[in-house]
Coordinates of C-alpha atoms in Angstrom, one line a residue:
X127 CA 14.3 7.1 -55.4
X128 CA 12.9 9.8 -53.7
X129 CA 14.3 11.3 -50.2
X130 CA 11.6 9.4 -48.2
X131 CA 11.7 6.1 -49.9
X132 CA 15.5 6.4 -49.5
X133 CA 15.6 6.7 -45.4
X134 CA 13.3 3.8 -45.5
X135 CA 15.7 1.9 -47.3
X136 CA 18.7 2.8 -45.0
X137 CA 16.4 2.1 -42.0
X138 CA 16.6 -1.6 -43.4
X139 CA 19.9 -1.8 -44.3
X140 CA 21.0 -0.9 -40.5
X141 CA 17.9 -3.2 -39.1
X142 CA 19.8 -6.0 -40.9
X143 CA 23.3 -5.0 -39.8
X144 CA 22.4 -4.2 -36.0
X145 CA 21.4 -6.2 -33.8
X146 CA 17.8 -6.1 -32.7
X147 CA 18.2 -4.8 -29.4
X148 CA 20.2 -1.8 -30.5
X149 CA 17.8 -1.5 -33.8
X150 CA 15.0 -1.3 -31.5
X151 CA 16.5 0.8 -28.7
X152 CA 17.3 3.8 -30.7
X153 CA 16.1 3.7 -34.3
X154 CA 12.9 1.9 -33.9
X155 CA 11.1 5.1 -33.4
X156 CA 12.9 7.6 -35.4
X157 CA 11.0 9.5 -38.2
X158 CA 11.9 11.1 -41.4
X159 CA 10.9 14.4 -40.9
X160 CA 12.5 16.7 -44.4
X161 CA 14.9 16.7 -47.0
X162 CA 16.6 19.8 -48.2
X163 CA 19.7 20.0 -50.3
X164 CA 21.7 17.1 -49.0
X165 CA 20.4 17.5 -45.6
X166 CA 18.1 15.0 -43.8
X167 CA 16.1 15.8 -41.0
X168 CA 14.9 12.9 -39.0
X169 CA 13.4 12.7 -35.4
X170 CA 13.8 10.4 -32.5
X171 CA 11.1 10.7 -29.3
X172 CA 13.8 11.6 -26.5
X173 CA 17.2 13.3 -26.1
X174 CA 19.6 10.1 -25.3
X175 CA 18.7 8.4 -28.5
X176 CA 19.5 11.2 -30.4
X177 CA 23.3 11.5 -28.2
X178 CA 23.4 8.1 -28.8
X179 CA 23.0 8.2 -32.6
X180 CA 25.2 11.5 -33.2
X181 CA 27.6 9.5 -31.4
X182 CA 27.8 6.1 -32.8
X183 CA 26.0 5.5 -35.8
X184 CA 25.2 8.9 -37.5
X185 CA 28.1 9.4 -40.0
X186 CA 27.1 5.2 -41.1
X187 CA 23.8 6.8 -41.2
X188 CA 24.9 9.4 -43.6
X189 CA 27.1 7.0 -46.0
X190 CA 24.1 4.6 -46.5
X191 CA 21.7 6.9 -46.7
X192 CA 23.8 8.9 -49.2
X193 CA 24.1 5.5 -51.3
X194 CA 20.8 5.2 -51.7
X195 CA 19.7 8.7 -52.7
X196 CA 22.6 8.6 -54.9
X197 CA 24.3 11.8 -53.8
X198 CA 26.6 13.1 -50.8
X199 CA 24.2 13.8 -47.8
X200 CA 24.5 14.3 -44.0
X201 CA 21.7 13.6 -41.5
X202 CA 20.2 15.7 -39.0
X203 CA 19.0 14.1 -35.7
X204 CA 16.2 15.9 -33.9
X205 CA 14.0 15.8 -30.5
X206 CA 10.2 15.5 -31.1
X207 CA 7.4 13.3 -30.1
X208 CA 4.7 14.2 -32.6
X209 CA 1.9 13.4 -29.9
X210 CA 3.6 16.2 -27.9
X211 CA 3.2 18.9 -30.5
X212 CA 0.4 17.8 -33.0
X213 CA -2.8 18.8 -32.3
X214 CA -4.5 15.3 -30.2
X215 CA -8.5 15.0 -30.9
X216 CA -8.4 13.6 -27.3
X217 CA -8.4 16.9 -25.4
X218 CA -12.1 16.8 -25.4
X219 CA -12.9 13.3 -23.8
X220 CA -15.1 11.7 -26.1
X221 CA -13.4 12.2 -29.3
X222 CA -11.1 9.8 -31.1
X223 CA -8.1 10.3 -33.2
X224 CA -9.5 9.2 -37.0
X225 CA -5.9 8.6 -37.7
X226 CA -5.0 5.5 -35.4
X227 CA -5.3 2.1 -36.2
X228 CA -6.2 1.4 -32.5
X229 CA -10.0 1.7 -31.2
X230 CA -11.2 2.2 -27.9
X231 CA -10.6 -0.6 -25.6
X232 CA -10.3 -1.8 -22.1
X233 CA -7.4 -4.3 -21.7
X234 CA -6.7 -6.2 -18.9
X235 CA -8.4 -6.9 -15.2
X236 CA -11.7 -4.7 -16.3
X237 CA -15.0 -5.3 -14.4
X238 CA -18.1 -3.9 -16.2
X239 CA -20.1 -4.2 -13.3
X240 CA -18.5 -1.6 -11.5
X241 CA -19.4 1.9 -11.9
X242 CA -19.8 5.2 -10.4
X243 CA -24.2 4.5 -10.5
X244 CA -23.1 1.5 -7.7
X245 CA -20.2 3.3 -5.6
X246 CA -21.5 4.2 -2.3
X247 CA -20.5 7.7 -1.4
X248 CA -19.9 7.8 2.6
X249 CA -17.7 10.2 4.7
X250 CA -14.7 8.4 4.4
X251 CA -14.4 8.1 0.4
X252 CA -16.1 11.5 -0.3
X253 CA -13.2 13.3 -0.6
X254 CA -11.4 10.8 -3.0
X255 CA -14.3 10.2 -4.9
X256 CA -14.3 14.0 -5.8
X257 CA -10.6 13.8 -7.0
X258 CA -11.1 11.3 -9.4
X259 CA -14.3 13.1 -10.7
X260 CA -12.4 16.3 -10.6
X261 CA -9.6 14.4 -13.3
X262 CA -12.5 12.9 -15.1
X263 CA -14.0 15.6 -16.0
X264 CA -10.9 17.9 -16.5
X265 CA -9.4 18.5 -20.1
X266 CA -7.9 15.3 -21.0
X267 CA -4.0 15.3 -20.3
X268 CA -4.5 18.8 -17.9
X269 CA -4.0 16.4 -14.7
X270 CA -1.9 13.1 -16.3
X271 CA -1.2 11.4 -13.2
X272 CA -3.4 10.5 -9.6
X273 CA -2.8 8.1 -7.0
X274 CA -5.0 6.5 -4.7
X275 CA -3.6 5.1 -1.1
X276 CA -6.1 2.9 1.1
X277 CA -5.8 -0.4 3.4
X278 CA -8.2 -3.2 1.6
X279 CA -11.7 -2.7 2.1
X280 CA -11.8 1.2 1.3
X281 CA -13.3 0.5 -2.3
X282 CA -10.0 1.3 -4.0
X283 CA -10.6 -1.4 -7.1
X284 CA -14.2 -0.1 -7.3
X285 CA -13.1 3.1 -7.7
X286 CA -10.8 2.5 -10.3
X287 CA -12.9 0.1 -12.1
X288 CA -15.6 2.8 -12.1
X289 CA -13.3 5.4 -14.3
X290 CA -12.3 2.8 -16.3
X291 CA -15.9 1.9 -17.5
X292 CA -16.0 5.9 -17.8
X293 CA -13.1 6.2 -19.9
X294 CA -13.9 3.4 -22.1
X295 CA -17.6 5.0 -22.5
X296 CA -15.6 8.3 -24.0
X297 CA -14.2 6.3 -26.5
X298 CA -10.1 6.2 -24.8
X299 CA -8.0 3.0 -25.3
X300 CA -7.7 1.4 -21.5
X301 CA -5.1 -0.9 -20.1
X302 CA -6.5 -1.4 -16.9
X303 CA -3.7 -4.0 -14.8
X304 CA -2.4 -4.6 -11.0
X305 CA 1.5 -4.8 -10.8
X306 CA 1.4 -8.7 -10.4
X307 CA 0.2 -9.1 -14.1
X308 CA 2.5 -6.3 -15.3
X309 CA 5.2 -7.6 -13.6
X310 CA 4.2 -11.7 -15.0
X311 CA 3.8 -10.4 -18.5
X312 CA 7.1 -8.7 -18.5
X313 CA 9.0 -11.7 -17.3
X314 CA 7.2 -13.4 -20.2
X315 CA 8.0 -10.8 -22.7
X316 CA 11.6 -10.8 -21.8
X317 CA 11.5 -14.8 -22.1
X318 CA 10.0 -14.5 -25.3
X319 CA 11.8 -12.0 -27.3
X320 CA 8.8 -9.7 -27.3
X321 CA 9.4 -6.8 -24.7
X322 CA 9.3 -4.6 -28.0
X323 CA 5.0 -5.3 -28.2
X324 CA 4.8 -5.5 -24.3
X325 CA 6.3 -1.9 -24.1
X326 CA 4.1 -0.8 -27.0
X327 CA 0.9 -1.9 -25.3
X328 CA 1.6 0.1 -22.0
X329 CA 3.4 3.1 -23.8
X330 CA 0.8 3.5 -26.5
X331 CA -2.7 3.6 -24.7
X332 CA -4.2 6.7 -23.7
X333 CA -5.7 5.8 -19.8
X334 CA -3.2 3.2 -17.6
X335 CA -4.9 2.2 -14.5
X336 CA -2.0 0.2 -12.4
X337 CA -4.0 -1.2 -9.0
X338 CA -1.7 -2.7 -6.0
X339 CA 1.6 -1.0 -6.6
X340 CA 2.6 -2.5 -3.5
X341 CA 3.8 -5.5 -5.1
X342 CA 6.3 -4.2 -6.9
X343 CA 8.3 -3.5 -3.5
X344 CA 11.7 -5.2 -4.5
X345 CA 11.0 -5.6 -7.8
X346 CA 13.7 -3.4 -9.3
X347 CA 13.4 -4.3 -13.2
X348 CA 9.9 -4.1 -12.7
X349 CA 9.6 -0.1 -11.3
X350 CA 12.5 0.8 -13.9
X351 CA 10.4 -0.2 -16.9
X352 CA 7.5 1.3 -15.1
X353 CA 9.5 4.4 -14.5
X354 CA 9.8 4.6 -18.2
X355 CA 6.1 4.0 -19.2
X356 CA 4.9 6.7 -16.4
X357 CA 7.4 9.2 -18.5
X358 CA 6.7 8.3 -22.0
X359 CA 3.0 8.9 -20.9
X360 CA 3.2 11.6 -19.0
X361 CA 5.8 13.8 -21.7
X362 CA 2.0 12.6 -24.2
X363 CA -0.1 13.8 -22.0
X364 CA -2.1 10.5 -21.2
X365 CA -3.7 9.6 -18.2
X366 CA -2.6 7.5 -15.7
X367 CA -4.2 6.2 -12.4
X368 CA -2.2 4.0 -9.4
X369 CA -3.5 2.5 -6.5
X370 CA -1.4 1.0 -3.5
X371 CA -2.0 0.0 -0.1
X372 CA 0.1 2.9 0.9
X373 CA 0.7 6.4 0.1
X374 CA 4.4 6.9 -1.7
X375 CA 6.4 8.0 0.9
X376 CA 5.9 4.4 2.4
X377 CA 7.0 2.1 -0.1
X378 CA 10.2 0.6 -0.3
X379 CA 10.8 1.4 -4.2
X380 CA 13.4 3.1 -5.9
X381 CA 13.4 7.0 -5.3
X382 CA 12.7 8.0 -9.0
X383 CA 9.8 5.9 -9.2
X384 CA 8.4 7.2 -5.8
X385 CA 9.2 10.7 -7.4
X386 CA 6.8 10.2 -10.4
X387 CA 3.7 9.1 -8.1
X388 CA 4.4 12.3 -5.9
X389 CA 4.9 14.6 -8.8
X390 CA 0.7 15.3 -9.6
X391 CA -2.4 14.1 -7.6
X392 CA -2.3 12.4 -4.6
X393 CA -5.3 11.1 -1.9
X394 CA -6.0 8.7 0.4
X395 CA -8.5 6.7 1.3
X396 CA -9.9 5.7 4.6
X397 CA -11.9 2.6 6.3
X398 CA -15.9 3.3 6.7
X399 CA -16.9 3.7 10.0
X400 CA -20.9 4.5 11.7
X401 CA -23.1 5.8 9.5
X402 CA -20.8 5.3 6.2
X403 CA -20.7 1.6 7.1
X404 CA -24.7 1.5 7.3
X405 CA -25.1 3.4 4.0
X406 CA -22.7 0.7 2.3
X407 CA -24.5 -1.8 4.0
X408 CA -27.8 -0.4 2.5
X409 CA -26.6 0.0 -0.6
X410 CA -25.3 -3.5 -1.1
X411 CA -29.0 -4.9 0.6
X412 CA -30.9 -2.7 -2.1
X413 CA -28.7 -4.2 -5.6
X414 CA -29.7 -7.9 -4.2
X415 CA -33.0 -6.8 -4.1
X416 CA -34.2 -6.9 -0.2
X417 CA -33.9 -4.4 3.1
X418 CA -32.6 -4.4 5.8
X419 CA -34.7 -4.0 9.3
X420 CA -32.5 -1.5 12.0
X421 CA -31.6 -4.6 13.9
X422 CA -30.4 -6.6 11.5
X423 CA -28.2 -4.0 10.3
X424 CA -27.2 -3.1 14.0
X425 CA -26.3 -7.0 14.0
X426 CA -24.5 -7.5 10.8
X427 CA -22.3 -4.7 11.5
X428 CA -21.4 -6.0 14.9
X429 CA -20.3 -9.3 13.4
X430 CA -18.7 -7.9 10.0
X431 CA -17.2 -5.1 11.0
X432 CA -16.9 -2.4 8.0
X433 CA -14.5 -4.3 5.1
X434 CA -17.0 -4.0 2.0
X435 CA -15.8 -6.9 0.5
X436 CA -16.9 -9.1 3.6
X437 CA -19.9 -7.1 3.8
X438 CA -20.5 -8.0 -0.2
X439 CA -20.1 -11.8 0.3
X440 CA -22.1 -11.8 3.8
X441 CA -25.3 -10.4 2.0
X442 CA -24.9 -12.4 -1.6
X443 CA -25.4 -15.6 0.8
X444 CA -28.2 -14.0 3.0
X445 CA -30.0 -13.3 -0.4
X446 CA -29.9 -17.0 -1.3
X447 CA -30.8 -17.8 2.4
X448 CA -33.9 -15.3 2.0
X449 CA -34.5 -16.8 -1.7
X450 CA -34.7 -20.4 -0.9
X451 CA -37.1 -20.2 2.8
X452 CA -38.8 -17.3 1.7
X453 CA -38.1 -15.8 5.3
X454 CA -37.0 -12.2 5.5
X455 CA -33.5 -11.8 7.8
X456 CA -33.4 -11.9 11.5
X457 CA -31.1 -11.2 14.1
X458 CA -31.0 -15.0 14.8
X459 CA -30.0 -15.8 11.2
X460 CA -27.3 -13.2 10.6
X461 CA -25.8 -15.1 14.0
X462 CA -26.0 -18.3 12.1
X463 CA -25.8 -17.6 8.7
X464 CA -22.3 -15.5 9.6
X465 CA -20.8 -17.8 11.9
X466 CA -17.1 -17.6 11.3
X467 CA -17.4 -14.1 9.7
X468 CA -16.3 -12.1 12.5
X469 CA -14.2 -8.8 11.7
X470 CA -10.9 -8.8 14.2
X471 CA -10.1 -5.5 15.2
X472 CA -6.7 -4.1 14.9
X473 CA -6.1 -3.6 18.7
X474 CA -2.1 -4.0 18.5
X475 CA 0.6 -0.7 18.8
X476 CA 3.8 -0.4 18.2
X477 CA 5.0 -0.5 22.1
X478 CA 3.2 -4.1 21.9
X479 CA 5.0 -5.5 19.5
X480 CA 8.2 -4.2 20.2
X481 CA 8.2 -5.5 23.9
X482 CA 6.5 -9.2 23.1
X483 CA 10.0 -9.3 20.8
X484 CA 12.3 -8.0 23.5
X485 CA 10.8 -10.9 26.0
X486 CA 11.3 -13.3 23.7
X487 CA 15.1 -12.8 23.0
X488 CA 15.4 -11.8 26.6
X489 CA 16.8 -8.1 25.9
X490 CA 15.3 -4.7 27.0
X491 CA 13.1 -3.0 25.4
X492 CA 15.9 0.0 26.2
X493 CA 18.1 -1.9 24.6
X494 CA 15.4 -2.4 21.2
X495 CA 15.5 1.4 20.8
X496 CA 19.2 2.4 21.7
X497 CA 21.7 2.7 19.2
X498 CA 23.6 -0.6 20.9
X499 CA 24.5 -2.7 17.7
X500 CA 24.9 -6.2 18.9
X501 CA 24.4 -9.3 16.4
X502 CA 21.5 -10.4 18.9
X503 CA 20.0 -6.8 19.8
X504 CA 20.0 -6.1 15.6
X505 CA 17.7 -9.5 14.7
X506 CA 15.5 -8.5 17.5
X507 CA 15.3 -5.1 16.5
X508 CA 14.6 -5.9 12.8
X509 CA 12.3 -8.3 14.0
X510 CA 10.3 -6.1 15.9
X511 CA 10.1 -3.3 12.6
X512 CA 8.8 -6.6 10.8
X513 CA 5.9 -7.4 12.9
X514 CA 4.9 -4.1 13.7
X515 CA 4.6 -3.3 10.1
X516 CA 2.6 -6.9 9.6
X517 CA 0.1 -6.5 12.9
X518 CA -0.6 -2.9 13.6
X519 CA -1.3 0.4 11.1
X520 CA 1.8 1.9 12.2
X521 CA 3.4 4.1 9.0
X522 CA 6.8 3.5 8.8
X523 CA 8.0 6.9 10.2
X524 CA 5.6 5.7 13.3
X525 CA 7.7 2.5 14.0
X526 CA 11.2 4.2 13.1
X527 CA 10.2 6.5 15.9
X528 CA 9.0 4.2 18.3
X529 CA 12.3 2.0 18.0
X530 CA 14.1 5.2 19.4
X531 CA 13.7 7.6 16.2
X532 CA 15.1 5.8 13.6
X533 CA 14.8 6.9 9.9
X534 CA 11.5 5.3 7.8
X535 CA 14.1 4.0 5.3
X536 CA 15.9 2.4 7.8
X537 CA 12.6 0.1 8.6
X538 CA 11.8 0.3 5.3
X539 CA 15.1 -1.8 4.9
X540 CA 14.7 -4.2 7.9
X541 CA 11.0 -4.8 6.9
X542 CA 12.5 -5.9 2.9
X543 CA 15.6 -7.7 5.0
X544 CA 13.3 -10.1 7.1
X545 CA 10.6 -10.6 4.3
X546 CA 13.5 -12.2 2.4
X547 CA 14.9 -14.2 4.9
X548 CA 11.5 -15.8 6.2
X549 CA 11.6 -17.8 3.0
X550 CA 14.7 -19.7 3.8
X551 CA 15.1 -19.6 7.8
X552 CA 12.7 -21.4 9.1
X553 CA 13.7 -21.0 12.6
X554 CA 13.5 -16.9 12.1
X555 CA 9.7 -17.9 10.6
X556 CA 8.8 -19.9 13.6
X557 CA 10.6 -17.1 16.3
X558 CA 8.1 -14.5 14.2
X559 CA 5.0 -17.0 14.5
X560 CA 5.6 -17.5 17.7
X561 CA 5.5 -14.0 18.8
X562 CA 2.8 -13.3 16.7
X563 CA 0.5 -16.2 18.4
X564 CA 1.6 -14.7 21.7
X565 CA 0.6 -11.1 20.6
X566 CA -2.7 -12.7 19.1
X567 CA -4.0 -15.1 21.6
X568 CA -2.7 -14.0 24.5
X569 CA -3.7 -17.0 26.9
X570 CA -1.7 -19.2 25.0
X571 CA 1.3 -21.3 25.9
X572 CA 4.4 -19.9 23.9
X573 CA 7.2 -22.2 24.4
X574 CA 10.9 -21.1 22.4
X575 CA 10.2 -21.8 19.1
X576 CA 13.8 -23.4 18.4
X577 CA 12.7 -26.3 21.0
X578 CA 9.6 -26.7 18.5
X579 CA 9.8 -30.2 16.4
X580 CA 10.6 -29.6 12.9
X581 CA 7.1 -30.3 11.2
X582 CA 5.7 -28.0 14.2
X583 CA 8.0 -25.3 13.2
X584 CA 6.9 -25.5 9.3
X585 CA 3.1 -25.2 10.7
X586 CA 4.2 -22.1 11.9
X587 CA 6.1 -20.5 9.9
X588 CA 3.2 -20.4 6.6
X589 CA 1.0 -17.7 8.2
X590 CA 3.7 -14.9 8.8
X591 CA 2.6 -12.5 6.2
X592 CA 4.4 -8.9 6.3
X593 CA 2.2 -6.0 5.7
X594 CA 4.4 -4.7 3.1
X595 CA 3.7 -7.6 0.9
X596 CA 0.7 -8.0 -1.7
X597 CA -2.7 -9.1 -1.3
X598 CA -2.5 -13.0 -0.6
X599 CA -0.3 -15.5 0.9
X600 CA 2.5 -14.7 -1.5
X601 CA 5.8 -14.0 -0.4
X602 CA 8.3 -11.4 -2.6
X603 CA 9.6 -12.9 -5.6
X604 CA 13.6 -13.1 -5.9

């Protein structure tokens, strides 16, 4: 028995007397590396496996391994990550590694249909759209890491989906997810004993393209193990590619997470407005095969507004109007055909909110921003941070300063605080639905919401949605 063959034997003597978690925590991945008069060299990919093994199991390392070769040995433990020093065919994009079992792929949410050829360049993406292009056509691994901020409605997931039918096309392996399927298959993995293939899938591909990192917000196992994929990627030199709601600095995740997405490319995208509205409009018009007059453009825009994705499923439904009458689009059509369409403008601040709240609990709005602590001044306060975050486009700095200057982590906090307690209070839900409809509709009655009758109260309380939360009527899972 050879050296080699001999550490492969001792590698299944110890996965029999371990336990599987701590076989696959720190001697999963270690690698025989040489053998040279007694002395074995092996490797692990990171320094707290190799503490951890000179710790606890090296001189039981030594013994077995020593058994096997049949002659006193002692083993040497070592830092290395072979894809960190070998030379990796993937520097120039469109070159696989002949040597791994894996071919190119796209895995997980991956659209085809969107691609660079169909993204409408306007003002307000043109920036961002040049970033990504800039990574894309950078040597592979020279810029690991960019992150894309926009409200919905920017063409955030076109954009992504776009490089990902451009990474494919060069021949990379792509796991292309949002954080609610990362964060369901996790669960899943952990459930089934088979976190060892989840991490594998994440840790070994060479592009990760993570969309609506938003929902992770109070998540914490979630952003750890994220934390560790971002690093075992980035120490590679892969790519990887986020996309939130929200720039960094805004999210309520844990600091060495919200460390990693800071540490390389960051942009941000903004909502179309004028002219980049009309050219998306166009463009949309064109792929479903008719044109658009100036005043039917003039009155689509009115009614839509400039959210893409409304503008997307407006037009697929005036092409099937124009495909079964055979009439081109009027003016007096787009009023019919887009009845119930209407975009509502964000016309809410900060100074809104915060005073609707202080009416309704009957304090000041002095009071809302002082430093005065009372139990009642506090739930109106954190309240107010609540709301504002869910009805206007305040940042979080913004509302800490207009609620008398207080820190962004502090709202950050109170926003996380009342998200939570909406799902069991359903008094809290109704006070927050009730200011909200008074904020909303101004003309209407608003009568204290704990005089409401129970099954009005429940009515109430299921359209509170915070801002910070993900896409959909989904509130934050324990």
């Amino acid at each position: 028995m050879n050296a080699r063959e001999a550490w492969s034997a001792t590698l299944g003597q110890l996965q029999v007397q371990l336990n599987p978690a701590t076989y696959d925590t720190w001697l999963r991945y270690a690698r025989y590396v040489a053998y040279e008069d007694g002395r074995l060299v092996i490797s692990v990919p990171h320094a707290y496996a190799r503490d951890w093994l000179d710790q606890h199991l090296v001189p039981a390392m030594s013994e077995t391994f020593g058994r096997m070769l049949g002659r006193a040995s002692e083993i040497q433990v070592i830092v290395w990550d072979p894809a960190d020093d070998s030379p990796d065919v993937r520097d120039l994009f469109g070159v696989s590694d002949p040597d791994d079992s894996m071919a190119a792929s796209a895995d997980g949410l991956f659209d085809p249909t969107k691609t660079f050829d169909n993204l409408t360049v306007t003002d307000a993406n043109r920036d961002t759209v040049l970033f990504c292009r800039f990574v894309l056509d950078s040597r592979f691994g020279e810029h690991p890491s960019l992150f894309i901020a926009g409200e919905p409605g920017t063409g955030k997931t076109h954009l992504l989906q776009a490089m990902a039918n451009e990474l494919v096309r060069r021949n990379l392996r792509v796991v292309c997810v949002n954080a609610e399927q990362f964060t369901s298959e996790m669960v899943a993995a952990i459930r089934g004993g088979a976190l060892q293939p989840f991490r594998d899938k994440y840790r070994g591909c060479d592009v990760l393209i993570f969309d609506e990192v938003e929902f992770l917000e109070a998540k914490d196992s979630s952003q750890q193990e994220l934390r560790y994929i971002w690093e075992t990627l980035f120490r590679r030199k892969r790519l990887m590619i986020f996309a939130s709601r929200r720039l960094p600095r805004d999210l309520n995740i844990q600091r060495d997470l919200r460390s990693c997405f800071n540490r390389w490319l960051l942009c941000e995208m903004h909502a179309p407005e004028g002219d980049s509205c009309a050219a998306i409009l166009d463009a949309k018009a064109h792929e479903l095969g008719f044109a658009l007059s100036d005043a039917v453009r003039a009155a689509i825009l009115e009614r839509l507004g400039g959210d893409p994705s409304m503008i997307a499923g407006a037009l697929a439904q005036a092409a099937s109007y124009i495909y079964l009458t055979g009439h081109p689009l009027s003016v007096s059509m787009v009023r019919v055909l887009f009845k119930g369409r209407e975009a509502i403008a964000p016309t809410l601040d900060a100074t809104q909110v915060i005073g609707a709240t202080a009416e309704y609990y009957g304090v000041t709005v002095e009071d809302m921003v002082s430093k005065r602590r009372t139990k009642a001044i506090i739930a109106a306060r954190h309240l107010a941070m609540y709301l504002t975050r869910a009805l206007t486009d305040a940042s979080l700095n913004q509302i800490g300063l207009a609620l008398g200057g207080r820190d962004h982590t502090t709202v950050m906090h109170a926003c996380t605080k009342v998200a939570e307690a909406l799902k069991a209070d359903l008094i809290l839900a109704a006070d927050a639905a009730t200011i909200k409809q008074k904020l909303l509709q101004p003309a209407a009655p608003v009568s204290k919401a704990r005089d409401m009758p129970e099954f009005d109260r429940l009515d109430e309380a299921m359209p509170v949605l915070p801002r910070a939360l993900p896409i959909g009527a989904k509130l934050p899972q324990p």
